[in-house]
mmCIF file of C-alpha atoms in Angstrom:
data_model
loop_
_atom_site.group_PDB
_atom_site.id
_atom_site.type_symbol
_atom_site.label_atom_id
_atom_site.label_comp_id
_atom_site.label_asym_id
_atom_site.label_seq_id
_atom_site.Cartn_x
_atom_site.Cartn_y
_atom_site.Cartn_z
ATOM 1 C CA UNK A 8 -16.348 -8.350 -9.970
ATOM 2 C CA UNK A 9 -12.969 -8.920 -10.126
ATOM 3 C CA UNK A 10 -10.852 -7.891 -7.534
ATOM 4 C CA UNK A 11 -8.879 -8.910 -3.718
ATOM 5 C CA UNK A 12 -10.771 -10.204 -0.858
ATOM 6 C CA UNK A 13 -9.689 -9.849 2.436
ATOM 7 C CA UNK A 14 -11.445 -11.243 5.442
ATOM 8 C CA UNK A 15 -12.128 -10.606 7.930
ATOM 9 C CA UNK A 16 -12.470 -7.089 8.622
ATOM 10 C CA UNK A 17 -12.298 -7.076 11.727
ATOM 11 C CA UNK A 18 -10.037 -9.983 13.701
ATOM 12 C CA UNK A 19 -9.247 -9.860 17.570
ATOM 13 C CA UNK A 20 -6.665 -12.195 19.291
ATOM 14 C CA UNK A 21 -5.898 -13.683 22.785
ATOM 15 C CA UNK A 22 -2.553 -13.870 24.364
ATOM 16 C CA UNK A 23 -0.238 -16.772 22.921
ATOM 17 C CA UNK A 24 -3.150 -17.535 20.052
ATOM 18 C CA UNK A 25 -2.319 -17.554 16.490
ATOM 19 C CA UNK A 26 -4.560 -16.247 13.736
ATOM 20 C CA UNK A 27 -4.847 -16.373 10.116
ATOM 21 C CA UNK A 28 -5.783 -13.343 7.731
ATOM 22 C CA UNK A 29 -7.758 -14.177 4.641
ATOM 23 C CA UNK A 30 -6.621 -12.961 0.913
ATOM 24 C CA UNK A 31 -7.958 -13.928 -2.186
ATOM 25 C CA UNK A 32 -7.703 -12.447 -5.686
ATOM 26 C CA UNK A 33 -9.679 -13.391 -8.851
ATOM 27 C CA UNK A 34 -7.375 -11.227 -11.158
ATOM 28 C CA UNK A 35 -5.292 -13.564 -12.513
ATOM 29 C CA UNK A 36 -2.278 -11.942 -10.885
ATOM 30 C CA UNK A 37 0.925 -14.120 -10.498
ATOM 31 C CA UNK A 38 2.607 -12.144 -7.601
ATOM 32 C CA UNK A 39 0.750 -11.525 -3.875
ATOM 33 C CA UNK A 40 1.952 -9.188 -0.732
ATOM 34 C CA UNK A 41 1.254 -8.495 2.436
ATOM 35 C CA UNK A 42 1.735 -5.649 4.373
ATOM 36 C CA UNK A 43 1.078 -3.567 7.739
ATOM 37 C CA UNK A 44 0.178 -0.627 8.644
ATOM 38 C CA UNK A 45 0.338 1.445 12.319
ATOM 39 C CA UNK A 46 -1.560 4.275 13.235
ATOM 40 C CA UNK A 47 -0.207 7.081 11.276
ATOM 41 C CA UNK A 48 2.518 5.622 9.463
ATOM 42 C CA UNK A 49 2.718 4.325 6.111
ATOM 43 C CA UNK A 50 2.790 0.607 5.058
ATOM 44 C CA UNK A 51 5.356 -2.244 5.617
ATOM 45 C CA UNK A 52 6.336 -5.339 3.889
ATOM 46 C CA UNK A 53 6.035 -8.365 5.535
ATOM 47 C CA UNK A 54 5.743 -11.467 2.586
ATOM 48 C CA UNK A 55 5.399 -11.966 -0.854
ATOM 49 C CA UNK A 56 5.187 -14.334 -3.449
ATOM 50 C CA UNK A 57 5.650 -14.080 -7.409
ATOM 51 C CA UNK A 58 4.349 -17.388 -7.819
ATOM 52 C CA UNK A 59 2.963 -20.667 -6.568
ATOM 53 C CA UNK A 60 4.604 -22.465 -3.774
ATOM 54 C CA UNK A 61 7.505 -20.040 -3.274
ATOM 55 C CA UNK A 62 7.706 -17.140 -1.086
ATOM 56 C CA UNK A 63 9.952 -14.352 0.646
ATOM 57 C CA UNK A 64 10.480 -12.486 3.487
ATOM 58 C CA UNK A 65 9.931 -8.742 3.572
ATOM 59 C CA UNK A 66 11.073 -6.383 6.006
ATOM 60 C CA UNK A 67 9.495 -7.298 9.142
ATOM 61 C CA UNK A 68 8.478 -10.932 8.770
ATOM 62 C CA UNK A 69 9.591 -12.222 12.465
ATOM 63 C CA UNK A 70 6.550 -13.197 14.009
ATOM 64 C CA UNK A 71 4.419 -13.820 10.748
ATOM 65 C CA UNK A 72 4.148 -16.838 8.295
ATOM 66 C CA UNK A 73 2.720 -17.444 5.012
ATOM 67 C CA UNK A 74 1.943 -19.988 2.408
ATOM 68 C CA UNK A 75 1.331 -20.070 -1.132
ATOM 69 C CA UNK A 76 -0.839 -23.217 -2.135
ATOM 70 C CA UNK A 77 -3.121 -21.734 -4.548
ATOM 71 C CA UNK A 78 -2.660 -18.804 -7.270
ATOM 72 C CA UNK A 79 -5.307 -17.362 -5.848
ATOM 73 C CA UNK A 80 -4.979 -17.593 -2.075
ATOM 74 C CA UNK A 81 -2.130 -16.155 0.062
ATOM 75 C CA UNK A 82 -3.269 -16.663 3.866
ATOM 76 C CA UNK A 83 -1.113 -14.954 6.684
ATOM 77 C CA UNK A 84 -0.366 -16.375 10.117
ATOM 78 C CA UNK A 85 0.535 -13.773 13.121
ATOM 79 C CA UNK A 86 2.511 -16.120 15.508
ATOM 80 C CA UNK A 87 2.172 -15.938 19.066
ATOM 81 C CA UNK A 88 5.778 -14.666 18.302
ATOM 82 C CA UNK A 89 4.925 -11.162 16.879
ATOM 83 C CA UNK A 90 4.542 -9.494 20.298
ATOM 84 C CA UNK A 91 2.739 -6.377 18.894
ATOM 85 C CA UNK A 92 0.852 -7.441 16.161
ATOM 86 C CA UNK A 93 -2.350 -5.201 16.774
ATOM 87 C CA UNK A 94 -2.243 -3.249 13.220
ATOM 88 C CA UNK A 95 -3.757 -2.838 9.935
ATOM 89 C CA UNK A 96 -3.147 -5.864 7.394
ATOM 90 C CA UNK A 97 -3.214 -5.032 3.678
ATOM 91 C CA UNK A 98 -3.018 -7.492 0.753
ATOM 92 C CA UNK A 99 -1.783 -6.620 -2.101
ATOM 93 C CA UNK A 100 -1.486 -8.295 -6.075
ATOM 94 C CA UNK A 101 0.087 -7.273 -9.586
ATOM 95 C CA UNK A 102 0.763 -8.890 -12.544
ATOM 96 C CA UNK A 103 4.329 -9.893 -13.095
ATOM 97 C CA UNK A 104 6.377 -10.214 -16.200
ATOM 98 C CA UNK A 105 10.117 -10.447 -17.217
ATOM 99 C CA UNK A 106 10.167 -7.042 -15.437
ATOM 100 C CA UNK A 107 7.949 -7.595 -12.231
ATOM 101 C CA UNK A 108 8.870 -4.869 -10.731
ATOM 102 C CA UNK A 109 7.407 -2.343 -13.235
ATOM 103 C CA UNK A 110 3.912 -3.496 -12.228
ATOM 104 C CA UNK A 111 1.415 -1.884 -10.347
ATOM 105 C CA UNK A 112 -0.344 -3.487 -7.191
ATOM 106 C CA UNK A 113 -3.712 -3.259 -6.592
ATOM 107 C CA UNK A 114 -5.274 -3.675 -2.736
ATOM 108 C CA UNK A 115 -7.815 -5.434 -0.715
ATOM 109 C CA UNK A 116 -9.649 -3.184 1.709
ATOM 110 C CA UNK A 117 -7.631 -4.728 4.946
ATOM 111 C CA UNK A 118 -8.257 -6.452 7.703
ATOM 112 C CA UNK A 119 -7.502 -4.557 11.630
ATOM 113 C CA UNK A 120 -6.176 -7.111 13.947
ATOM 114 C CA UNK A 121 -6.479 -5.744 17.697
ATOM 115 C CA UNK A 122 -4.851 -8.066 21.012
ATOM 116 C CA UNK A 123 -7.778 -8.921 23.655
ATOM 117 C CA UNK B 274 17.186 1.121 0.877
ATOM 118 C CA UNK B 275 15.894 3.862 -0.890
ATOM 119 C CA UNK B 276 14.227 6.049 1.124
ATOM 120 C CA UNK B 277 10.775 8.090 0.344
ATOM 121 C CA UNK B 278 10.026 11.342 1.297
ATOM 122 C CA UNK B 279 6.213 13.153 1.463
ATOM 123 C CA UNK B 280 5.528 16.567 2.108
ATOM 124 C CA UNK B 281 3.679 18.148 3.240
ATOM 125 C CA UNK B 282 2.825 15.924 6.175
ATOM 126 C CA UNK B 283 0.009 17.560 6.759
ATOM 127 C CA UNK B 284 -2.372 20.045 4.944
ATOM 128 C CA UNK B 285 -5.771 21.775 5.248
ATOM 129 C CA UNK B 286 -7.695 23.438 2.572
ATOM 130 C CA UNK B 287 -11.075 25.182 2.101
ATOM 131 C CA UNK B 288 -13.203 23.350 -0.194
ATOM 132 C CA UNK B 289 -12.255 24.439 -3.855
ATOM 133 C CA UNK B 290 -8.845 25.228 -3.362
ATOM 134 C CA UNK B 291 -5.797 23.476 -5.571
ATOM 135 C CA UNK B 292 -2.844 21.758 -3.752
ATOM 136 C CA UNK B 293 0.825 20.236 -4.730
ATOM 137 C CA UNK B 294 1.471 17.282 -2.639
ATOM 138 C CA UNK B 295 5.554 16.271 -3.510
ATOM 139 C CA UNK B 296 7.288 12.952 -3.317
ATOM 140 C CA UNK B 297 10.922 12.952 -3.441
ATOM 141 C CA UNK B 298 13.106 9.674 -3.900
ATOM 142 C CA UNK B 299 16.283 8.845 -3.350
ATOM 143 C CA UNK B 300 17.248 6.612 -6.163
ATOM 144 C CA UNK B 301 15.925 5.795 -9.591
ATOM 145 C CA UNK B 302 12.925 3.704 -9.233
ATOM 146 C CA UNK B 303 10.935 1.079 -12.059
ATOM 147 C CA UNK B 304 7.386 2.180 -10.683
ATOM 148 C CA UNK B 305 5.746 4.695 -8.962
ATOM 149 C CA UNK B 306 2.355 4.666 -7.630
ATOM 150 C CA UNK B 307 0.353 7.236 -5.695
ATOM 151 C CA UNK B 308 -3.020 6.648 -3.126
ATOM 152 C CA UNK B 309 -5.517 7.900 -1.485
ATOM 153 C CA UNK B 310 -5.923 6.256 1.436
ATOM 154 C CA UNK B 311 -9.584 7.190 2.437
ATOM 155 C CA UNK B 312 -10.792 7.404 6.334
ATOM 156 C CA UNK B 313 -11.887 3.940 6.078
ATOM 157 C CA UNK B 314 -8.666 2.291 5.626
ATOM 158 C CA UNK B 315 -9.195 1.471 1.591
ATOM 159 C CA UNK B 316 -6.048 1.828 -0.384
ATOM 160 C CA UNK B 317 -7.176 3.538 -3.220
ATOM 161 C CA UNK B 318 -4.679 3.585 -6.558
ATOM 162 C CA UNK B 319 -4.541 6.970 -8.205
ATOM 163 C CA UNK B 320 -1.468 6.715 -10.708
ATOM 164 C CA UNK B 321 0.859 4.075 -11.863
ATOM 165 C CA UNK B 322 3.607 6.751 -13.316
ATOM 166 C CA UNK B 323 7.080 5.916 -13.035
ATOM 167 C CA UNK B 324 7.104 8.682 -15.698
ATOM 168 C CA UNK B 325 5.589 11.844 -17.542
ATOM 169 C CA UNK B 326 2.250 13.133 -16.799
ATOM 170 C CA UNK B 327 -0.818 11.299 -16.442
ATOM 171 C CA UNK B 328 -4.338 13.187 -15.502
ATOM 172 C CA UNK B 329 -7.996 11.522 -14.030
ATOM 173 C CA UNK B 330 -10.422 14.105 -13.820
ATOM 174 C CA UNK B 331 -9.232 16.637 -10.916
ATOM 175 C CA UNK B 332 -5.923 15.046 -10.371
ATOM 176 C CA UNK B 333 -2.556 15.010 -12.156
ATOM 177 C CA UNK B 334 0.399 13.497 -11.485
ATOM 178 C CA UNK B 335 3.786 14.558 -12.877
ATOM 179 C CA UNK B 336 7.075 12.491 -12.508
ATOM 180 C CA UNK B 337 10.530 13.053 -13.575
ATOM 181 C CA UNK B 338 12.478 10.627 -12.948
ATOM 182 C CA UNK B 339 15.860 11.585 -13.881
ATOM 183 C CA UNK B 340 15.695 14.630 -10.846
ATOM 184 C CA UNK B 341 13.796 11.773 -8.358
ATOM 185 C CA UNK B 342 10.934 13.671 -7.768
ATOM 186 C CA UNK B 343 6.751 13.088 -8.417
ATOM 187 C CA UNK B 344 4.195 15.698 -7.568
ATOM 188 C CA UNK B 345 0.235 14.850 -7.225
ATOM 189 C CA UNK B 346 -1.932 18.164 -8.080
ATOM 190 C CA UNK B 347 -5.345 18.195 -6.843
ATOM 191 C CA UNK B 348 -7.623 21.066 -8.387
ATOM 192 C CA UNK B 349 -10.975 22.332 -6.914
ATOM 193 C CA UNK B 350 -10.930 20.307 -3.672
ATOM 194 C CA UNK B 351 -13.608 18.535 -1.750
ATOM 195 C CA UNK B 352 -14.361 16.972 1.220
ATOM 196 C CA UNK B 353 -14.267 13.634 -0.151
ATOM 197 C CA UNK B 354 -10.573 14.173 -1.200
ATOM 198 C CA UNK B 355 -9.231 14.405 2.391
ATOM 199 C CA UNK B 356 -7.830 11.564 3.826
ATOM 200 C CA UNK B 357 -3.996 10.123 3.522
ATOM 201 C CA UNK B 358 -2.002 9.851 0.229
ATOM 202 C CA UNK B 359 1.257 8.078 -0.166
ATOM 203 C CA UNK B 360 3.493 7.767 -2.609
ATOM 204 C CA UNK B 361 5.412 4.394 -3.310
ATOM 205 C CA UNK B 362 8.193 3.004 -5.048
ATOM 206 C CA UNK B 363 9.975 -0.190 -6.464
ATOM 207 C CA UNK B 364 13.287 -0.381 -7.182
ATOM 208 C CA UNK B 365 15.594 -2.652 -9.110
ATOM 209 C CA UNK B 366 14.418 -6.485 -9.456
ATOM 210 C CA UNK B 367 12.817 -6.138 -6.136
ATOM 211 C CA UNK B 368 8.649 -6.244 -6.584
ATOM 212 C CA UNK B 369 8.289 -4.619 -3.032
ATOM 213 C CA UNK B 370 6.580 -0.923 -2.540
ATOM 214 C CA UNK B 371 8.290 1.301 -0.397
ATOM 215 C CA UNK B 372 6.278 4.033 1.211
ATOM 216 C CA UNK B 373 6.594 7.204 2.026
ATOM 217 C CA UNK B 374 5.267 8.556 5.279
ATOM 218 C CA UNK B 375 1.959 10.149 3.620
ATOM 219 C CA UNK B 376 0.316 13.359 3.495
ATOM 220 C CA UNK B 377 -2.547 13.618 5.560
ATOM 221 C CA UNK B 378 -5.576 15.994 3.846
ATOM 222 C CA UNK B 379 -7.805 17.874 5.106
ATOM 223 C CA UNK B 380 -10.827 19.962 2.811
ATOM 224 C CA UNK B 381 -13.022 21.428 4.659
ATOM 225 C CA UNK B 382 -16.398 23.644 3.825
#
């Protein structure tokens, strides 16, 4: 089936440890995001990438890091820098064109990150 | 940056009834999408409609751009419809979604 994988669903993190979220997509899409989410809000921007090896910083990207290696693949670090990162993590892909904005994204089914 | 309204924040609704849920921009936008975000967490995509009317069974969604406004109609209601929908937005050459706060659903029996 085609679609985006996140993993893993459920991720929990020690004081001054950094961990890495999983996303992968098999749809052929040139552009990736990332986003999060807190308990009764909507979502966030933190990264994307509309193509290989290049990237840019969202709205709330202090604390976060990302790299693009792979079409396919668009891992995110939370730092031991982001001092509350216990939220919902959502990737996200589209298709881009001359007009990249004008397509839709599709998401993975997230991953909740919670501090130990 | 543009900024996304959703209301109602928060409805309930017997099981059956028909609701307007309203998203109101405040600039003109290149793409609009609406979710369902279920009680799970998924991020479900209802509508790509950035303009016109577009229907999918039960639900419609109307946009019109030019007065920076989309509503989401949801006839005959049930329980599996409750949950959070949100409205989002790009704008210009930026590919980023902006989201609205959400409307969180409620059907009950």
């Amino acid at each position: 089936d085609g679609g985006i994988t996140q993993s893993p669903k459920y991720l929990f993190r020690k004081e001054g440890q950094n961990v890495t979220l999983s996303c992968e997509q098999n749809l052929n899409h040139d552009a990736m995001y990332w986003y999060r989410q807190d308990p009764g809000q909507g979502l966030r921007l933190i990264y994307y990438s509309q193509i290989v090896n290049d990237f840019q910083k969202g709205d709330i990207a202090e604390g976060y890091s990302v790299s693009r290696e792979k079409k396919e693949s668009f891992p995110l670090t939370v730092t031991s820098a982001q001092k509350n990162p216990t939220a919902f993590y959502l990737c996200a892909s589209s298709i881009t064109s001359g007009e990249a904005s004008n397509q839709p994204q599709h998401f993975g089914d997230g991953t909740r990150l919670s501090i130990l | 940056g543009i900024q996304v309204e959703q209301s109602p924040p928060d409805l309930i609704l017997q099981e059956g009834a028909n609701s307007t849920l309203r998203c109101n921009f405040s600039d003109s936008v290149n793409n609009l999408q609406w979710f369902h975000q279920n009680p799970w967490g998924q991020l479900i995509n209802l509508f790509y409609i950035p303009s016109g009317t577009k229907q999918n069974g039960r639900l419609s969604a109307t946009t019109v751009a030019t007065e920076r406004y989309s509503l989401l109609y949801i006839s005959s209601s049930q329980t599996t419809d409750s949950g959070v929908y949100f409205c989002a937005v790009t704008t210009g050459t930026a590919s980023k979604l902006t989201f609205g706060t959400g409307t969180r659903l409620q059907v009950t029996l």
